[in-house]
Coordinates of C-alpha atoms in Angstrom, one line a residue:
M14 CA 81.5 133.5 129.0
R15 CA 81.6 129.4 128.6
S16 CA 85.1 127.8 129.3
R17 CA 86.4 125.5 126.8
K18 CA 86.0 122.7 129.2
K19 CA 82.4 123.6 129.3
W20 CA 82.1 123.1 125.7
L21 CA 84.4 120.3 125.1
S22 CA 81.7 118.5 127.7
G23 CA 78.3 118.9 126.1
L24 CA 79.4 118.5 122.6
M25 CA 80.6 114.9 124.6
L26 CA 77.1 114.7 125.6
L27 CA 75.6 116.4 122.0
A28 CA 77.9 113.1 120.0
L29 CA 76.9 110.4 122.7
S30 CA 73.1 111.3 122.3
T31 CA 73.2 111.0 118.4
V32 CA 74.9 107.6 119.3
V33 CA 71.9 106.5 121.3
V34 CA 69.7 107.7 118.9
L35 CA 71.4 106.3 115.5
S36 CA 71.2 103.3 117.9
G37 CA 66.8 103.1 118.3
C38 CA 67.2 103.6 114.6
T39 CA 68.7 100.5 113.4
G40 CA 66.0 98.0 114.3
G41 CA 66.9 96.0 117.0
E42 CA 70.2 94.4 117.8
S43 CA 70.3 92.3 115.0
G44 CA 69.7 95.1 112.5
Q45 CA 67.9 93.1 110.2
N46 CA 66.0 96.4 109.1
K47 CA 69.4 98.1 108.4
P48 CA 70.5 98.6 104.8
A49 CA 73.1 96.1 103.3
P50 CA 75.4 98.6 101.1
A51 CA 76.0 97.2 97.4
E52 CA 78.4 94.8 96.5
G53 CA 82.2 95.9 96.4
S54 CA 81.6 99.3 97.9
D55 CA 82.5 101.2 101.0
P56 CA 80.1 101.6 103.5
P57 CA 79.1 105.2 103.8
T58 CA 80.6 107.9 105.8
E59 CA 79.7 111.6 106.5
T60 CA 81.5 113.8 105.5
A61 CA 83.9 116.0 107.1
A62 CA 84.4 120.2 106.9
Q63 CA 87.9 120.9 105.5
D64 CA 90.1 121.7 108.6
T65 CA 93.1 122.9 107.0
L66 CA 93.4 125.9 105.1
I67 CA 96.5 125.8 102.1
M68 CA 97.8 129.2 101.0
G69 CA 99.5 129.3 98.1
R70 CA 102.0 133.0 97.6
G71 CA 104.5 134.0 95.3
G72 CA 108.2 134.3 97.9
D73 CA 109.0 132.5 100.7
S74 CA 109.3 134.9 103.8
V75 CA 112.7 136.0 104.7
S76 CA 112.7 135.5 108.8
L77 CA 110.3 134.5 111.0
D78 CA 110.5 137.0 113.4
P79 CA 108.8 140.3 112.4
S80 CA 110.3 142.7 114.3
I81 CA 113.9 142.0 111.9
V82 CA 112.3 142.0 108.9
T83 CA 110.6 144.8 106.3
D84 CA 109.1 142.4 104.1
G85 CA 105.3 141.4 103.6
E86 CA 105.9 137.3 103.4
S87 CA 107.7 137.3 106.1
L88 CA 104.8 139.5 108.2
K89 CA 101.6 137.4 106.8
I90 CA 103.2 134.6 108.9
G91 CA 103.6 136.7 112.0
H92 CA 100.2 137.8 111.6
Q93 CA 99.7 134.0 112.4
V94 CA 101.5 133.3 115.0
F95 CA 101.8 136.8 117.4
D96 CA 99.4 139.0 118.3
S97 CA 99.6 143.1 119.3
L98 CA 99.3 145.6 122.3
L99 CA 96.4 146.7 119.6
D100 CA 94.7 145.0 116.7
Y101 CA 92.4 146.6 113.9
T102 CA 89.3 146.0 113.0
E103 CA 88.5 143.0 110.4
G104 CA 89.4 144.4 106.6
G105 CA 89.8 148.1 107.9
T106 CA 92.5 150.2 109.6
E107 CA 90.5 151.5 112.7
V108 CA 92.5 150.9 115.9
V109 CA 90.5 147.6 118.4
P110 CA 91.9 146.3 121.6
G111 CA 94.5 143.1 121.3
L112 CA 96.4 142.1 124.4
A113 CA 96.1 144.9 125.7
E114 CA 92.5 145.9 126.3
S115 CA 92.1 149.5 127.2
W116 CA 94.3 152.1 127.5
E117 CA 94.7 155.8 129.1
I118 CA 96.3 158.8 127.4
S119 CA 97.7 162.2 129.9
E120 CA 96.3 165.3 128.8
D121 CA 100.2 166.5 127.3
G122 CA 99.9 162.8 125.3
L123 CA 103.6 161.4 126.7
T124 CA 102.0 158.6 129.4
Y125 CA 100.3 155.4 127.4
T126 CA 99.1 153.2 130.2
F127 CA 97.6 149.6 129.0
K128 CA 95.9 148.0 130.7
L129 CA 96.7 144.0 129.7
K130 CA 94.2 140.5 129.5
S131 CA 95.4 138.5 132.5
G132 CA 95.5 134.4 131.7
V133 CA 96.9 135.0 128.7
K134 CA 100.1 131.7 127.6
F135 CA 102.4 131.7 125.0
H136 CA 102.6 129.0 122.8
D137 CA 106.2 127.8 124.9
G138 CA 103.3 128.0 128.2
T139 CA 105.0 130.9 129.7
D140 CA 102.8 134.0 130.6
F141 CA 102.2 136.6 128.8
N142 CA 102.0 139.7 131.0
A143 CA 104.2 143.7 131.6
E144 CA 107.7 142.2 132.2
A145 CA 106.8 140.2 128.1
V146 CA 105.7 143.7 127.0
V147 CA 108.9 145.9 128.3
F148 CA 111.6 142.5 127.5
N149 CA 110.4 143.0 123.8
F150 CA 110.2 146.8 123.3
N151 CA 113.4 147.0 125.3
R152 CA 115.0 144.7 122.8
W153 CA 113.6 146.7 119.4
G154 CA 114.7 150.4 121.0
D155 CA 118.1 149.2 122.6
P156 CA 121.1 149.4 119.9
N157 CA 122.9 148.1 122.2
S158 CA 120.6 144.6 123.8
E159 CA 122.0 141.5 124.3
F160 CA 119.3 140.2 122.4
K161 CA 119.6 141.8 118.7
F162 CA 121.8 139.1 117.2
E163 CA 124.0 139.0 114.6
G164 CA 122.7 140.3 110.9
D165 CA 119.4 141.6 113.4
S166 CA 118.0 144.8 112.3
F167 CA 115.0 146.8 113.5
D168 CA 114.3 149.1 110.9
Y169 CA 110.7 148.9 111.5
Y170 CA 110.9 150.1 114.4
D171 CA 113.5 152.9 113.7
S172 CA 111.4 153.9 110.9
M173 CA 108.1 154.0 113.1
F174 CA 109.9 155.9 116.5
G175 CA 112.8 156.9 115.5
P176 CA 116.1 156.4 115.4
P177 CA 118.2 155.8 118.6
E178 CA 119.2 159.6 118.7
G179 CA 115.5 160.7 118.4
R180 CA 114.0 157.8 119.5
V181 CA 109.8 158.4 120.7
I182 CA 109.5 156.5 123.0
K183 CA 111.6 157.3 126.3
E184 CA 110.3 154.5 128.8
V185 CA 108.6 151.1 128.7
K186 CA 107.9 149.9 132.7
A187 CA 105.8 147.1 134.3
I188 CA 103.2 148.8 137.0
D189 CA 102.2 145.5 137.5
E190 CA 100.9 142.1 136.1
T191 CA 98.0 143.4 134.0
T192 CA 99.7 147.3 133.5
V193 CA 102.6 148.9 131.8
E194 CA 103.3 152.3 131.1
F195 CA 105.0 154.1 128.0
T196 CA 106.2 157.5 128.5
L197 CA 107.2 158.8 125.0
N198 CA 110.2 161.9 124.4
Q199 CA 107.1 163.9 122.7
P200 CA 103.4 163.3 121.7
Q201 CA 103.1 160.9 118.4
A202 CA 99.5 161.2 116.5
P203 CA 100.0 157.7 115.1
F204 CA 101.5 156.0 118.4
L205 CA 98.8 153.6 118.9
Q206 CA 98.0 153.1 115.1
N207 CA 102.2 151.9 115.7
I208 CA 102.0 149.9 117.9
A209 CA 99.3 148.1 116.7
M210 CA 101.3 146.6 113.8
T211 CA 102.2 143.1 113.0
P212 CA 106.2 143.9 113.7
F213 CA 105.3 145.1 116.8
G214 CA 103.8 141.3 117.5
I215 CA 104.7 140.6 121.6
A216 CA 107.0 137.0 122.1
S217 CA 108.1 135.0 124.8
P218 CA 110.9 136.3 126.3
T219 CA 111.7 133.5 127.5
A220 CA 112.0 131.6 123.7
V221 CA 114.3 134.6 122.7
Q222 CA 116.9 134.3 125.2
E223 CA 116.9 130.6 124.6
K224 CA 117.1 130.1 120.7
K225 CA 118.3 133.5 120.5
E226 CA 119.9 133.4 116.9
N227 CA 117.1 130.6 116.3
F228 CA 113.9 132.3 117.4
K229 CA 113.6 134.0 113.2
N230 CA 113.4 130.1 112.5
E231 CA 111.4 128.8 115.3
P232 CA 109.0 131.7 116.1
V233 CA 106.5 132.0 119.6
G234 CA 103.9 134.0 120.4
T235 CA 100.4 134.5 121.7
G236 CA 98.7 134.1 118.8
P237 CA 96.0 132.2 116.7
F238 CA 98.7 129.3 114.9
V239 CA 101.4 128.0 116.1
F240 CA 104.6 127.4 114.7
V241 CA 105.5 123.7 113.7
E242 CA 107.7 123.6 110.6
W243 CA 109.4 126.3 107.8
K244 CA 110.8 124.4 104.2
R245 CA 113.2 126.9 102.8
N246 CA 111.5 128.2 99.3
D247 CA 108.8 125.3 99.8
S248 CA 106.3 125.7 102.6
I249 CA 104.9 126.9 106.3
T250 CA 102.9 124.7 108.6
L251 CA 101.4 126.0 111.1
D252 CA 98.9 124.6 113.8
K253 CA 96.1 125.4 115.4
N254 CA 96.9 127.0 119.4
P255 CA 94.5 124.9 121.3
N256 CA 95.0 127.8 124.4
Y257 CA 93.9 130.7 122.6
W258 CA 92.5 133.7 124.2
K259 CA 90.3 134.6 121.8
E260 CA 87.6 132.0 122.2
G261 CA 86.2 129.6 119.7
L262 CA 89.1 130.6 117.5
P263 CA 90.7 129.8 115.2
K264 CA 88.5 127.8 113.4
L265 CA 91.3 125.9 110.9
N266 CA 93.3 123.1 112.5
K267 CA 96.2 123.7 110.3
V268 CA 97.7 126.4 107.9
I269 CA 100.6 125.6 105.3
V270 CA 101.5 128.3 103.3
R271 CA 103.2 127.7 99.9
S272 CA 105.5 129.0 97.9
I273 CA 104.7 128.9 94.1
P274 CA 106.7 131.6 92.6
D275 CA 104.7 132.1 89.1
N276 CA 101.1 133.2 89.2
T277 CA 100.0 131.0 86.2
A278 CA 101.5 127.5 88.5
R279 CA 99.8 129.5 91.1
F280 CA 96.5 129.4 89.7
N281 CA 96.6 126.2 88.5
A282 CA 97.5 124.8 91.7
L283 CA 94.1 126.4 93.5
Q284 CA 92.0 124.7 89.8
N285 CA 93.6 121.2 90.8
G286 CA 92.8 121.3 94.1
E287 CA 96.0 121.7 95.7
I288 CA 96.3 124.8 97.7
D289 CA 92.3 126.5 98.6
V290 CA 93.1 130.0 98.2
M291 CA 95.9 131.9 96.6
E292 CA 97.9 135.4 96.2
D293 CA 98.5 138.2 93.6
L294 CA 96.5 136.2 90.2
N295 CA 97.5 136.9 87.1
P296 CA 95.3 139.4 85.7
D297 CA 94.6 137.8 82.4
D298 CA 93.6 134.8 84.6
L299 CA 90.0 136.6 85.7
S300 CA 88.0 135.9 83.0
I301 CA 88.8 132.0 83.6
L302 CA 88.3 132.6 87.5
E303 CA 84.7 134.6 87.6
S304 CA 83.6 131.9 84.8
N305 CA 84.6 128.8 87.1
A306 CA 81.7 128.0 90.0
E307 CA 83.8 126.5 92.1
L308 CA 86.4 129.5 93.0
Q309 CA 86.0 133.2 94.2
K310 CA 87.4 136.0 94.0
I311 CA 88.1 138.0 96.7
E312 CA 89.5 141.4 96.5
R313 CA 91.9 143.4 98.7
P314 CA 91.5 147.1 99.0
P315 CA 93.6 149.0 97.8
F316 CA 96.1 150.7 99.8
N317 CA 99.6 150.5 97.9
V318 CA 101.9 151.8 95.7
A319 CA 104.3 150.7 93.0
Y320 CA 106.9 152.6 92.1
L321 CA 110.8 152.6 91.1
G322 CA 113.4 154.2 92.9
F323 CA 116.2 156.0 92.4
N324 CA 119.3 155.2 94.3
F325 CA 120.8 158.6 95.3
K326 CA 124.3 157.2 96.4
K327 CA 125.1 156.4 93.1
K328 CA 125.7 159.3 90.0
P329 CA 124.1 160.0 87.9
F330 CA 120.8 160.2 90.3
D331 CA 121.6 162.8 92.8
N332 CA 120.8 165.0 90.0
V333 CA 117.6 165.8 90.1
L334 CA 117.1 166.7 86.5
V335 CA 118.0 162.7 86.0
R336 CA 115.9 162.1 88.0
Q337 CA 113.1 164.3 86.5
A338 CA 113.9 162.5 82.9
L339 CA 113.6 158.8 83.8
N340 CA 109.6 160.5 85.7
H341 CA 108.7 161.9 82.0
A342 CA 109.8 158.5 80.1
V343 CA 107.7 156.2 82.0
N344 CA 104.5 155.6 79.8
K345 CA 102.7 154.1 83.4
Q346 CA 98.9 153.8 82.0
A347 CA 100.7 151.8 78.8
L348 CA 102.0 149.3 81.7
I349 CA 98.6 149.0 83.1
D350 CA 97.0 148.3 79.6
A351 CA 99.5 145.3 78.5
F352 CA 100.1 144.2 82.8
F353 CA 97.2 144.7 84.6
A354 CA 94.1 144.5 83.5
G355 CA 92.4 147.2 84.7
Q356 CA 93.1 146.3 87.9
A357 CA 95.2 149.6 88.8
Q358 CA 95.5 153.0 88.3
P359 CA 98.0 155.6 87.8
A360 CA 100.5 156.8 90.6
V361 CA 101.4 159.9 91.0
N362 CA 102.1 160.4 95.0
P363 CA 104.1 158.4 97.3
M364 CA 100.1 157.4 99.0
P365 CA 97.3 156.5 97.6
P366 CA 94.6 158.7 97.1
T367 CA 92.3 156.5 99.7
L368 CA 94.1 157.7 102.2
W369 CA 93.5 160.8 104.2
G370 CA 96.3 163.6 103.5
Y371 CA 96.3 162.6 99.9
N372 CA 97.0 166.2 97.5
D373 CA 94.9 165.9 94.5
A374 CA 96.5 169.0 93.3
I375 CA 99.7 167.5 92.2
E376 CA 99.9 166.6 88.1
D377 CA 102.1 163.7 87.5
Y378 CA 105.2 164.5 84.9
P379 CA 103.3 163.3 81.4
Y380 CA 105.0 160.5 79.1
D381 CA 107.1 162.8 77.2
L382 CA 109.7 161.0 75.7
E383 CA 111.3 164.5 74.0
K384 CA 110.7 166.2 77.5
A385 CA 112.8 163.5 79.5
K386 CA 115.7 163.9 76.4
A387 CA 115.4 168.2 77.4
L388 CA 116.2 167.8 80.4
L389 CA 118.5 165.1 80.8
A390 CA 120.7 167.4 78.3
E391 CA 120.0 170.2 80.8
A392 CA 121.7 167.7 83.8
G393 CA 124.7 167.6 80.8
Y394 CA 123.7 164.1 79.1
P395 CA 123.0 165.8 75.6
D396 CA 123.4 162.0 73.7
G397 CA 121.8 159.8 76.8
L398 CA 123.7 158.6 79.5
P399 CA 126.6 157.3 78.9
D400 CA 126.7 154.1 81.0
P401 CA 124.3 151.6 81.2
I402 CA 122.5 151.7 84.7
T403 CA 121.4 148.6 86.6
F404 CA 117.5 147.9 87.3
Y405 CA 117.0 145.0 89.9
A406 CA 113.1 143.8 88.7
M407 CA 111.6 142.3 91.9
P408 CA 112.4 138.3 90.8
V409 CA 108.7 137.7 92.8
S410 CA 105.3 138.6 92.1
R411 CA 103.4 141.0 94.6
P412 CA 100.1 142.3 95.4
Y413 CA 101.3 145.7 93.6
M414 CA 102.7 144.4 90.8
P415 CA 102.1 140.8 88.9
D416 CA 105.4 140.0 86.9
G417 CA 107.6 142.4 87.8
R418 CA 110.9 141.4 85.1
K419 CA 107.6 142.1 82.6
V420 CA 106.5 145.9 83.5
A421 CA 111.1 146.3 83.9
E422 CA 111.5 145.4 80.7
A423 CA 108.7 147.6 78.8
I424 CA 110.4 150.1 81.4
Q425 CA 113.5 149.3 79.5
A426 CA 112.6 150.0 76.0
D427 CA 111.4 153.4 76.7
F428 CA 114.2 154.7 78.6
E429 CA 116.5 153.1 75.2
K430 CA 114.5 155.3 73.3
I431 CA 116.1 158.5 75.2
G432 CA 119.5 157.1 75.5
V433 CA 119.6 155.6 78.3
T434 CA 120.6 152.0 78.2
A435 CA 119.5 149.8 81.3
N436 CA 120.6 146.2 82.7
I437 CA 117.9 144.6 84.7
E438 CA 119.0 141.7 87.8
S439 CA 116.9 139.8 89.6
P440 CA 118.0 138.3 92.4
E441 CA 117.1 135.8 95.2
W442 CA 114.1 137.6 96.6
A443 CA 116.1 137.4 100.4
T444 CA 119.5 138.8 98.5
Y445 CA 117.3 141.9 96.7
L446 CA 116.1 143.1 99.2
D447 CA 119.8 142.8 101.3
D448 CA 121.1 144.7 98.0
A449 CA 118.5 147.4 97.9
K450 CA 118.5 148.2 101.7
A451 CA 122.6 148.0 100.9
G452 CA 122.8 150.1 98.0
E453 CA 125.6 149.4 96.3
K454 CA 124.9 147.0 93.4
D455 CA 121.4 148.8 91.8
D456 CA 121.1 152.5 90.4
I457 CA 117.3 152.2 90.1
Y458 CA 115.2 150.0 92.0
M459 CA 111.6 148.7 92.1
L460 CA 109.4 147.3 94.5
G461 CA 106.2 148.8 96.7
W462 CA 104.6 149.0 100.1
T463 CA 101.1 148.3 101.0
G464 CA 99.8 150.9 104.3
D465 CA 100.9 148.8 107.1
N466 CA 98.5 151.0 109.9
G467 CA 96.0 153.3 108.1
D468 CA 98.3 156.9 108.4
P469 CA 100.2 158.8 105.9
D470 CA 103.0 158.9 107.9
N471 CA 103.2 155.4 107.4
F472 CA 103.7 155.6 103.5
L473 CA 105.6 159.1 103.5
Y474 CA 108.0 159.5 106.9
T475 CA 108.5 155.2 106.6
L476 CA 109.3 155.4 103.5
L477 CA 111.4 159.0 102.2
D478 CA 112.2 160.4 105.6
K479 CA 116.4 160.9 106.0
D480 CA 115.3 158.9 110.0
A481 CA 114.0 155.8 107.5
I482 CA 117.8 154.8 106.5
P483 CA 119.1 152.7 105.9
G484 CA 115.4 150.8 107.2
N485 CA 112.8 151.4 104.1
N486 CA 114.3 154.4 102.0
R487 CA 116.1 152.6 100.1
S488 CA 117.1 155.9 97.6
F489 CA 119.2 157.5 100.5
Y490 CA 116.8 160.9 100.2
V491 CA 117.3 163.2 102.7
N492 CA 115.4 166.3 102.4
E493 CA 116.0 168.7 105.6
D494 CA 112.5 170.2 104.9
L495 CA 110.7 167.4 104.1
H496 CA 112.1 165.5 107.6
K497 CA 110.3 168.9 109.6
L498 CA 107.2 168.6 107.8
L499 CA 106.9 164.9 108.4
T500 CA 108.0 165.2 112.4
D501 CA 105.8 168.4 112.6
A502 CA 103.2 165.8 110.9
Q503 CA 103.9 163.7 114.1
K504 CA 103.8 165.4 116.9
E505 CA 100.4 167.3 115.6
T506 CA 97.0 165.9 117.2
D507 CA 94.7 167.9 115.0
Q508 CA 94.2 165.6 111.9
E509 CA 93.2 168.2 109.8
K510 CA 96.5 170.2 110.6
R511 CA 98.0 166.9 109.8
A512 CA 97.1 166.4 106.1
E513 CA 97.9 169.8 105.4
L514 CA 101.9 169.2 106.2
Y515 CA 101.1 165.6 104.7
K516 CA 100.0 167.9 101.0
Q517 CA 102.9 170.5 101.4
A518 CA 105.2 166.7 102.2
Q519 CA 103.8 166.0 98.9
V520 CA 104.7 169.1 96.8
V521 CA 108.5 168.9 97.9
I522 CA 108.4 165.1 97.5
K523 CA 107.3 165.9 93.2
E524 CA 109.5 168.4 92.6
D525 CA 113.2 166.3 93.9
A526 CA 111.2 163.3 92.4
P527 CA 113.1 160.6 94.3
W528 CA 111.0 157.4 92.2
I529 CA 109.0 157.1 89.9
P530 CA 105.8 156.2 91.7
L531 CA 103.9 153.7 88.6
V532 CA 100.7 152.2 90.5
H533 CA 98.1 152.4 92.5
T534 CA 96.3 148.2 92.6
T535 CA 93.8 146.6 93.6
P536 CA 95.3 143.6 94.5
I537 CA 93.0 140.2 93.3
L538 CA 93.3 137.0 94.9
A539 CA 91.1 133.8 94.1
G540 CA 90.2 130.8 96.6
K541 CA 87.8 128.2 96.6
A542 CA 83.9 128.6 97.0
N543 CA 83.0 127.0 100.1
L544 CA 86.0 129.0 101.7
K545 CA 84.1 131.5 104.2
G546 CA 85.7 133.6 106.7
F547 CA 88.7 134.9 104.8
T548 CA 88.5 139.1 105.1
P549 CA 91.2 140.2 103.4
S550 CA 93.1 143.6 105.0
P551 CA 94.1 146.7 103.2
L552 CA 97.5 146.4 105.5
G553 CA 98.3 143.6 103.4
S554 CA 98.1 140.7 105.8
E555 CA 95.0 139.5 107.9
S556 CA 95.0 136.8 110.5
Y557 CA 93.5 133.1 109.2
A558 CA 91.7 132.8 112.7
N559 CA 88.2 133.4 111.2
A560 CA 88.6 131.7 108.2
Y561 CA 86.3 128.0 107.7
F562 CA 85.7 126.0 104.9
E563 CA 81.5 125.2 104.5

């Protein structure tokens, strides 16, 4: 492997030889044979390749510490600043080495031993080592950690590794500088898939200890880009990590991530050259994009679900008949035709059909307003619900929901036909997420999920198990039969048996109707035609380390 020093030396020699050759072409010191520039014109210059990427997205990050968030906009930045022990294949979900270059698993599935890369530095110059791994996992797993600051909660850790009273991870121990050992209380089939996730990116212990609460605003990891500046609701600036452990990366010198909430304004900014790539293209703008030779369409592999969730803390949504009635009152195909321009399919289950373990034998609740009325009457509401309900609709575009407000208004109109009046509210994004998590203000809420790790557990257990309260289970839905199926599936190592357990779990969820699954989408991004090396991940966030401009 070439050292950076040798590479720079070679580049300097090449540059020097180029200067000598060019000098020899001038016809001598006087330069008499050199053509003179036209009057009033600038001397000719060599065009340099663009080295800054400006990304346009719909919403700002909630926090820059990926361990304390669940929103995709925060994790997109975390993916650039932090590395996890393991990673996923570019554009896929297969686990590959990250900060850990190899691992061994005991026969009983309870001990994982990771060999770490040596010589890796955090952005603050401190060493990445086994003790740094121990520090991070202890911080996330210990409810009484002194580095769990006011207002923080490690929801992802609780969702993926169980609540404090039932942790999957028993102990994390440094064997030596480059060896770390995880001991589990019980086998967990998706364990490797889980620890590769961005929320478990390894932070600098020194930075966490020194910055304390401010670490969420000034993150320090080992990733390809170094945090520079955060202008709230405007932009986040990242610089190239000159000491990145992956040789030759990143290819860009700077990344600026801009928040432009309106999809049309974001697309206009791309067409005007103000940004280089954008997420969440309006489906209506697809034909304009495809007719512009200076731009390219980029498809993110479909791996998501958008849904309406019922708040079980609020009556009458603790009544399954009411939940089933409202499922019958949503015309999913009409929503797709009106707002998704063919870039979506109706959702039946809480996980996408592209994921193994999907139960394609389950039939959806058909759009049937008369059936909806009959179920409401059976629930004791023959004239519809007596009081208006509060309907939280997303204020920002998401890969699975280009315009939450418009979709909510269409659903609102159908609800009105069965005697259900819904008042739509769309507070600012961070407030929206906080309110949905608390469950005190909303009766029903609109959210979605892009899979994090390629395992069904990441949809079903993470979003709908009782252990995910108050994290990602915003419905406060509890079903003990479901809990047993999902925890049994975590312990089972045979994938066919796991798939069968997940299919049974989807049957339980269909009957209980804690959600109205809406759509699975193929998210469309758009970028300059000369942008290369940008490979969107089905998991919703990808590294920009390989991106460059021709």
